[in-house]
PDB file of C-alpha atoms in Angstrom:
ATOM      1  CA  GLY E   1      67.617  91.869  92.561  1.00 66.00           C
ATOM      2  CA  GLN E   2      66.257  92.853  89.171  1.00 74.00           C
ATOM      3  CA  GLN E   3      63.115  91.115  87.959  1.00 85.00           C
ATOM      4  CA  VAL E   4      62.032  90.239  84.451  1.00 93.00           C
ATOM      5  CA  MET E   5      58.750  89.025  83.026  1.00 95.00           C
ATOM      6  CA  GLN E   6      58.979  86.521  80.231  1.00 97.00           C
ATOM      7  CA  ILE E   7      56.111  85.679  77.875  1.00 97.00           C
ATOM      8  CA  PRO E   8      54.619  83.453  76.749  1.00 97.00           C
ATOM      9  CA  GLN E   9      55.116  80.668  79.270  1.00 97.00           C
ATOM     10  CA  TYR E  10      54.431  77.989  76.656  1.00 97.00           C
ATOM     11  CA  GLN E  11      54.433  78.125  72.859  1.00 97.00           C
ATOM     12  CA  HIS E  12      53.268  75.305  70.610  1.00 97.00           C
ATOM     13  CA  VAL E  13      54.282  75.608  66.970  1.00 97.00           C
ATOM     14  CA  GLN E  14      54.263  73.411  63.926  1.00 97.00           C
ATOM     15  CA  GLU E  15      57.714  72.580  62.626  1.00 97.00           C
ATOM     16  CA  GLY E  16      58.690  75.265  60.159  1.00 97.00           C
ATOM     17  CA  GLU E  17      56.721  78.030  61.875  1.00 98.00           C
ATOM     18  CA  ASP E  18      58.380  80.988  63.530  1.00 98.00           C
ATOM     19  CA  PHE E  19      58.680  81.483  67.300  1.00 98.00           C
ATOM     20  CA  THR E  20      59.189  84.567  69.446  1.00 98.00           C
ATOM     21  CA  THR E  21      59.692  84.997  73.177  1.00 98.00           C
ATOM     22  CA  TYR E  22      59.737  88.329  74.993  1.00 98.00           C
ATOM     23  CA  CYS E  23      61.444  89.549  78.121  1.00 98.00           C
ATOM     24  CA  ASN E  24      60.277  92.735  79.866  1.00 97.00           C
ATOM     25  CA  SER E  25      61.641  94.738  82.765  1.00 95.00           C
ATOM     26  CA  SER E  26      60.252  97.740  84.638  1.00 93.00           C
ATOM     27  CA  THR E  27      63.776  99.104  85.068  1.00 93.00           C
ATOM     28  CA  THR E  28      66.550  99.921  82.628  1.00 94.00           C
ATOM     29  CA  LEU E  29      68.891  97.011  82.129  1.00 94.00           C
ATOM     30  CA  SER E  30      72.654  97.240  81.731  1.00 93.00           C
ATOM     31  CA  ASN E  31      72.622  94.093  79.630  1.00 94.00           C
ATOM     32  CA  ILE E  32      70.585  90.976  78.999  1.00 96.00           C
ATOM     33  CA  GLN E  33      71.611  87.404  78.352  1.00 97.00           C
ATOM     34  CA  TRP E  34      69.700  84.574  76.688  1.00 98.00           C
ATOM     35  CA  TYR E  35      70.039  80.881  77.512  1.00 98.00           C
ATOM     36  CA  LYS E  36      68.560  77.658  76.150  1.00 98.00           C
ATOM     37  CA  GLN E  37      67.856  74.591  78.259  1.00 98.00           C
ATOM     38  CA  ARG E  38      67.111  71.322  76.514  1.00 97.00           C
ATOM     39  CA  PRO E  39      64.858  68.817  78.307  1.00 94.00           C
ATOM     40  CA  GLY E  40      66.945  67.095  80.986  1.00 93.00           C
ATOM     41  CA  GLY E  41      69.855  69.433  80.412  1.00 96.00           C
ATOM     42  CA  HIS E  42      71.320  72.551  81.945  1.00 97.00           C
ATOM     43  CA  PRO E  43      71.089  76.146  80.676  1.00 97.00           C
ATOM     44  CA  VAL E  44      73.478  76.973  77.852  1.00 98.00           C
ATOM     45  CA  PHE E  45      74.444  80.539  77.005  1.00 97.00           C
ATOM     46  CA  LEU E  46      73.251  81.847  73.651  1.00 98.00           C
ATOM     47  CA  ILE E  47      74.084  85.549  73.569  1.00 98.00           C
ATOM     48  CA  GLN E  48      74.500  88.786  75.502  1.00 97.00           C
ATOM     49  CA  LEU E  49      73.060  92.134  74.426  1.00 97.00           C
ATOM     50  CA  VAL E  50      74.484  95.373  75.793  1.00 96.00           C
ATOM     51  CA  LYS E  51      73.656  98.307  73.515  1.00 97.00           C
ATOM     52  CA  SER E  52      70.341 100.094  73.111  1.00 97.00           C
ATOM     53  CA  GLY E  53      68.535  98.860  69.998  1.00 97.00           C
ATOM     54  CA  GLU E  54      71.081  96.119  69.441  1.00 97.00           C
ATOM     55  CA  VAL E  55      70.194  93.304  67.039  1.00 98.00           C
ATOM     56  CA  LYS E  56      72.267  90.149  66.797  1.00 98.00           C
ATOM     57  CA  LYS E  57      71.746  87.086  64.626  1.00 98.00           C
ATOM     58  CA  GLN E  58      72.846  83.501  64.989  1.00 97.00           C
ATOM     59  CA  LYS E  59      71.709  81.522  61.954  1.00 97.00           C
ATOM     60  CA  ARG E  60      67.914  81.289  62.398  1.00 98.00           C
ATOM     61  CA  LEU E  61      67.924  83.109  65.757  1.00 98.00           C
ATOM     62  CA  THR E  62      67.519  86.890  65.994  1.00 98.00           C
ATOM     63  CA  PHE E  63      67.990  88.709  69.287  1.00 98.00           C
ATOM     64  CA  GLN E  64      66.893  92.297  69.928  1.00 98.00           C
ATOM     65  CA  PHE E  65      67.427  94.717  72.792  1.00 98.00           C
ATOM     66  CA  GLY E  66      64.899  97.519  73.048  1.00 97.00           C
ATOM     67  CA  GLU E  67      65.771 101.161  72.549  1.00 96.00           C
ATOM     68  CA  ALA E  68      64.982 101.901  76.183  1.00 97.00           C
ATOM     69  CA  LYS E  69      66.891  98.790  77.327  1.00 96.00           C
ATOM     70  CA  LYS E  70      63.814  97.545  79.184  1.00 96.00           C
ATOM     71  CA  ASN E  71      62.821  94.711  76.890  1.00 97.00           C
ATOM     72  CA  SER E  72      64.301  92.085  74.638  1.00 98.00           C
ATOM     73  CA  SER E  73      63.133  89.409  72.255  1.00 98.00           C
ATOM     74  CA  LEU E  74      64.357  86.179  70.742  1.00 98.00           C
ATOM     75  CA  HIS E  75      62.935  85.172  67.370  1.00 98.00           C
ATOM     76  CA  ILE E  76      63.488  81.820  65.698  1.00 98.00           C
ATOM     77  CA  THR E  77      62.716  81.541  61.996  1.00 98.00           C
ATOM     78  CA  ALA E  78      61.427  78.259  60.592  1.00 98.00           C
ATOM     79  CA  THR E  79      61.647  76.181  63.753  1.00 98.00           C
ATOM     80  CA  GLN E  80      63.210  72.738  63.693  1.00 97.00           C
ATOM     81  CA  THR E  81      62.827  69.864  66.153  1.00 95.00           C
ATOM     82  CA  THR E  82      66.294  70.664  67.487  1.00 96.00           C
ATOM     83  CA  ASP E  83      64.948  73.998  68.738  1.00 98.00           C
ATOM     84  CA  VAL E  84      62.816  72.259  71.379  1.00 98.00           C
ATOM     85  CA  GLY E  85      63.589  73.408  74.895  1.00 98.00           C
ATOM     86  CA  THR E  86      63.112  76.297  77.278  1.00 98.00           C
ATOM     87  CA  TYR E  87      64.468  79.734  76.483  1.00 98.00           C
ATOM     88  CA  PHE E  88      65.420  82.009  79.365  1.00 98.00           C
ATOM     89  CA  CYS E  89      66.448  85.613  79.560  1.00 98.00           C
ATOM     90  CA  ALA E  90      68.726  86.605  82.421  1.00 96.00           C
ATOM     91  CA  VAL E  91      69.541  90.026  83.829  1.00 95.00           C
ATOM     92  CA  GLY E  92      71.777  91.525  86.473  1.00 86.00           C
ATOM     93  CA  GLY E  93      74.968  89.703  87.280  1.00 69.00           C
ATOM     94  CA  GLY E  94      76.588  92.570  89.075  1.00 71.00           C
ATOM     95  CA  ALA E  95      75.667  93.556  92.596  1.00 74.00           C
ATOM     96  CA  ASP E  96      72.131  92.300  92.027  1.00 76.00           C
ATOM     97  CA  GLY E  97      73.043  88.779  91.004  1.00 86.00           C
ATOM     98  CA  LEU E  98      72.272  87.072  87.664  1.00 91.00           C
ATOM     99  CA  THR E  99      68.500  86.579  87.724  1.00 93.00           C
ATOM    100  CA  PHE E 100      66.631  84.373  85.278  1.00 95.00           C
ATOM    101  CA  GLY E 101      63.132  84.805  83.927  1.00 95.00           C
ATOM    102  CA  LYS E 102      60.623  81.962  84.221  1.00 96.00           C
ATOM    103  CA  GLY E 103      61.334  80.905  80.653  1.00 97.00           C
ATOM    104  CA  THR E 104      59.324  80.093  77.541  1.00 98.00           C
ATOM    105  CA  HIS E 105      58.822  76.407  76.817  1.00 98.00           C
ATOM    106  CA  LEU E 106      58.950  75.777  73.081  1.00 98.00           C
ATOM    107  CA  ILE E 107      57.044  72.689  71.957  1.00 97.00           C
ATOM    108  CA  ILE E 108      57.301  71.729  68.308  1.00 96.00           C
ATOM    109  CA  GLN E 109      54.797  69.490  66.586  1.00 90.00           C
ATOM    110  CA  PRO E 110      56.180  67.714  63.531  1.00 82.00           C
TER     111      PRO E 110
ATOM    112  CA  GLU C   1      86.883  71.689  77.016  1.00 77.00           C
ATOM    113  CA  ALA C   2      86.745  73.076  80.550  1.00 87.00           C
ATOM    114  CA  GLU C   3      83.571  72.317  82.481  1.00 95.00           C
ATOM    115  CA  VAL C   4      81.954  73.170  85.782  1.00 98.00           C
ATOM    116  CA  ALA C   5      82.089  70.046  87.929  1.00 98.00           C
ATOM    117  CA  GLN C   6      79.386  69.235  90.453  1.00 98.00           C
ATOM    118  CA  SER C   7      78.967  66.328  92.831  1.00 98.00           C
ATOM    119  CA  PRO C   8      77.071  64.301  93.614  1.00 98.00           C
ATOM    120  CA  ARG C   9      74.844  64.049  90.532  1.00 97.00           C
ATOM    121  CA  TYR C  10      71.992  62.605  92.546  1.00 98.00           C
ATOM    122  CA  LYS C  11      71.233  62.688  96.252  1.00 98.00           C
ATOM    123  CA  ILE C  12      68.387  61.175  98.216  1.00 98.00           C
ATOM    124  CA  THR C  13      68.122  62.229 101.818  1.00 98.00           C
ATOM    125  CA  GLU C  14      65.584  62.015 104.581  1.00 97.00           C
ATOM    126  CA  LYS C  15      63.966  65.175 105.870  1.00 97.00           C
ATOM    127  CA  SER C  16      65.733  66.757 108.822  1.00 97.00           C
ATOM    128  CA  GLN C  17      69.079  65.369 107.643  1.00 98.00           C
ATOM    129  CA  ALA C  18      72.002  67.488 106.477  1.00 98.00           C
ATOM    130  CA  VAL C  19      73.102  67.474 102.851  1.00 98.00           C
ATOM    131  CA  ALA C  20      75.992  69.128 101.026  1.00 98.00           C
ATOM    132  CA  PHE C  21      76.762  69.821  97.386  1.00 98.00           C
ATOM    133  CA  TRP C  22      80.143  70.594  95.881  1.00 98.00           C
ATOM    134  CA  CYS C  23      81.047  72.699  92.869  1.00 98.00           C
ATOM    135  CA  ASP C  24      84.373  73.211  91.108  1.00 97.00           C
ATOM    136  CA  PRO C  25      84.132  76.103  88.647  1.00 97.00           C
ATOM    137  CA  ILE C  26      86.108  76.541  85.464  1.00 97.00           C
ATOM    138  CA  SER C  27      89.674  77.523  86.308  1.00 95.00           C
ATOM    139  CA  GLY C  28      90.138  81.264  86.442  1.00 95.00           C
ATOM    140  CA  HIS C  29      86.453  82.089  86.811  1.00 96.00           C
ATOM    141  CA  ALA C  30      86.021  84.674  89.525  1.00 95.00           C
ATOM    142  CA  THR C  31      82.221  84.564  89.697  1.00 95.00           C
ATOM    143  CA  LEU C  32      80.367  81.529  91.000  1.00 96.00           C
ATOM    144  CA  TYR C  33      76.604  81.047  91.247  1.00 96.00           C
ATOM    145  CA  TRP C  34      74.349  78.554  92.990  1.00 98.00           C
ATOM    146  CA  TYR C  35      70.834  78.141  91.618  1.00 98.00           C
ATOM    147  CA  ARG C  36      67.840  76.016  92.585  1.00 98.00           C
ATOM    148  CA  GLN C  37      65.578  74.882  89.781  1.00 98.00           C
ATOM    149  CA  ILE C  38      62.239  73.213  90.300  1.00 96.00           C
ATOM    150  CA  LEU C  39      61.027  71.157  87.341  1.00 92.00           C
ATOM    151  CA  GLY C  40      59.359  73.341  84.752  1.00 91.00           C
ATOM    152  CA  GLN C  41      60.523  76.613  86.322  1.00 93.00           C
ATOM    153  CA  GLY C  42      63.429  78.987  85.830  1.00 95.00           C
ATOM    154  CA  PRO C  43      66.657  78.808  87.853  1.00 97.00           C
ATOM    155  CA  GLU C  44      66.334  80.720  91.126  1.00 96.00           C
ATOM    156  CA  LEU C  45      69.529  82.397  92.282  1.00 95.00           C
ATOM    157  CA  LEU C  46      70.491  81.340  95.795  1.00 97.00           C
ATOM    158  CA  VAL C  47      73.914  82.918  96.116  1.00 96.00           C
ATOM    159  CA  GLN C  48      76.503  84.626  93.932  1.00 94.00           C
ATOM    160  CA  PHE C  49      80.193  84.868  94.820  1.00 95.00           C
ATOM    161  CA  GLN C  50      82.850  87.147  93.459  1.00 94.00           C
ATOM    162  CA  ASP C  51      86.068  85.392  94.384  1.00 95.00           C
ATOM    163  CA  GLU C  52      85.497  84.468  98.028  1.00 94.00           C
ATOM    164  CA  SER C  53      83.010  87.244  98.772  1.00 94.00           C
ATOM    165  CA  VAL C  54      79.227  86.963  98.652  1.00 93.00           C
ATOM    166  CA  VAL C  55      77.746  89.393  96.116  1.00 91.00           C
ATOM    167  CA  ASP C  56      74.089  88.433  96.481  1.00 91.00           C
ATOM    168  CA  ASP C  57      72.459  85.956  98.856  1.00 93.00           C
ATOM    169  CA  SER C  58      69.132  87.730  99.233  1.00 91.00           C
ATOM    170  CA  GLN C  59      67.165  84.629  98.156  1.00 92.00           C
ATOM    171  CA  LEU C  60      69.132  82.142 100.255  1.00 95.00           C
ATOM    172  CA  PRO C  61      67.005  80.721 103.119  1.00 95.00           C
ATOM    173  CA  LYS C  62      69.649  81.433 105.691  1.00 94.00           C
ATOM    174  CA  ASP C  63      67.951  79.578 108.514  1.00 96.00           C
ATOM    175  CA  ARG C  64      68.808  76.287 106.803  1.00 98.00           C
ATOM    176  CA  PHE C  65      71.073  77.007 103.831  1.00 98.00           C
ATOM    177  CA  SER C  66      74.717  78.032 103.889  1.00 98.00           C
ATOM    178  CA  ALA C  67      77.299  78.492 101.167  1.00 98.00           C
ATOM    179  CA  GLU C  68      81.001  79.084 101.216  1.00 97.00           C
ATOM    180  CA  ARG C  69      83.842  79.617  98.803  1.00 96.00           C
ATOM    181  CA  LEU C  70      86.735  79.876 101.213  1.00 86.00           C
ATOM    182  CA  LYS C  71      89.677  80.127  98.811  1.00 90.00           C
ATOM    183  CA  GLY C  72      87.744  81.695  95.976  1.00 88.00           C
ATOM    184  CA  VAL C  73      87.865  78.502  93.942  1.00 94.00           C
ATOM    185  CA  ASP C  74      85.510  75.603  94.699  1.00 97.00           C
ATOM    186  CA  SER C  75      82.326  76.019  96.680  1.00 98.00           C
ATOM    187  CA  THR C  76      80.015  74.060  98.961  1.00 98.00           C
ATOM    188  CA  LEU C  77      76.286  74.532  99.450  1.00 98.00           C
ATOM    189  CA  LYS C  78      74.784  72.986 102.577  1.00 98.00           C
ATOM    190  CA  ILE C  79      71.227  72.409 103.716  1.00 98.00           C
ATOM    191  CA  GLN C  80      70.504  71.578 107.347  1.00 98.00           C
ATOM    192  CA  PRO C  81      67.924  70.369 108.073  1.00 98.00           C
ATOM    193  CA  ALA C  82      66.537  69.337 104.696  1.00 98.00           C
ATOM    194  CA  GLU C  83      62.796  69.717 104.125  1.00 97.00           C
ATOM    195  CA  LEU C  84      60.524  68.017 101.607  1.00 97.00           C
ATOM    196  CA  GLY C  85      60.177  71.285  99.701  1.00 96.00           C
ATOM    197  CA  ASP C  86      63.919  71.386  99.057  1.00 98.00           C
ATOM    198  CA  SER C  87      63.603  68.641  96.451  1.00 98.00           C
ATOM    199  CA  ALA C  88      64.918  70.240  93.252  1.00 98.00           C
ATOM    200  CA  MET C  89      67.888  70.485  90.911  1.00 98.00           C
ATOM    201  CA  TYR C  90      70.761  72.478  92.353  1.00 98.00           C
ATOM    202  CA  LEU C  91      72.850  74.072  89.639  1.00 98.00           C
ATOM    203  CA  CYS C  92      76.264  75.657  89.945  1.00 98.00           C
ATOM    204  CA  ALA C  93      77.571  78.054  87.329  1.00 97.00           C
ATOM    205  CA  SER C  94      80.686  80.148  86.878  1.00 97.00           C
ATOM    206  CA  SER C  95      81.804  83.045  84.730  1.00 95.00           C
ATOM    207  CA  VAL C  96      85.059  84.897  84.139  1.00 95.00           C
ATOM    208  CA  GLN C  97      83.593  88.005  85.716  1.00 91.00           C
ATOM    209  CA  VAL C  98      80.150  89.411  86.437  1.00 88.00           C
ATOM    210  CA  ASN C  99      78.094  90.322  83.374  1.00 85.00           C
ATOM    211  CA  THR C 100      79.792  87.679  81.238  1.00 91.00           C
ATOM    212  CA  GLU C 101      78.657  84.307  79.934  1.00 94.00           C
ATOM    213  CA  ALA C 102      77.776  81.842  82.697  1.00 96.00           C
ATOM    214  CA  PHE C 103      78.730  78.185  82.268  1.00 97.00           C
ATOM    215  CA  PHE C 104      76.571  75.661  84.090  1.00 98.00           C
ATOM    216  CA  GLY C 105      77.419  72.308  85.594  1.00 98.00           C
ATOM    217  CA  GLN C 106      75.243  69.213  85.185  1.00 97.00           C
ATOM    218  CA  GLY C 107      73.597  69.866  88.537  1.00 97.00           C
ATOM    219  CA  THR C 108      72.742  67.808  91.599  1.00 98.00           C
ATOM    220  CA  ARG C 109      69.236  66.422  91.738  1.00 98.00           C
ATOM    221  CA  LEU C 110      68.118  66.349  95.358  1.00 98.00           C
ATOM    222  CA  THR C 111      65.183  64.277  96.539  1.00 98.00           C
ATOM    223  CA  VAL C 112      64.083  64.688 100.145  1.00 98.00           C
ATOM    224  CA  VAL C 113      61.925  61.851 101.470  1.00 98.00           C
TER     225      VAL C 113
END
């Protein structure tokens, strides 16, 4: 199936700082999904991006899909303690199966 | 609110024994996924069904793992024989169709001793 590289693996921020995680593929993606997993919980869907160059916002979260549809990013403005968790991108879902990246663990220091 | 149901929530089994997990997806969801997640890592896709057909099982260790979704509704994942390295969280998810939002169950935490 399709593979994605997600960076960084861990990110420590002070509360109120911004956070960004990146997802990169060597092949063109038909779409990309983002999920959040709280400690002890299960992945929860955040958003799906389909169009080249697409930008979507959810309150303090901004999601981008690259022009070439090979990369994506999730940016959180002014992090809060409720943002703690692991953020995953996921690709495929058709004949290749829905494949998750390794995730970025967001640790927030108050 | 509709949820993906999984049972059991926790399972402890001895190595070389057989173990089975059950998943009931959200009603009407055609796509069903089984994932294995080791603590601190991302979910690893084991098998994906579209209705009763397997779409992708390339990462399923077929010498010991099997999965079925006979009527295209609920699904069972079996491991026989279990090995120590199989200890992990086994997550089931479902979606209306491929390339749509996946909803996850609470998972089954397997410990092999």
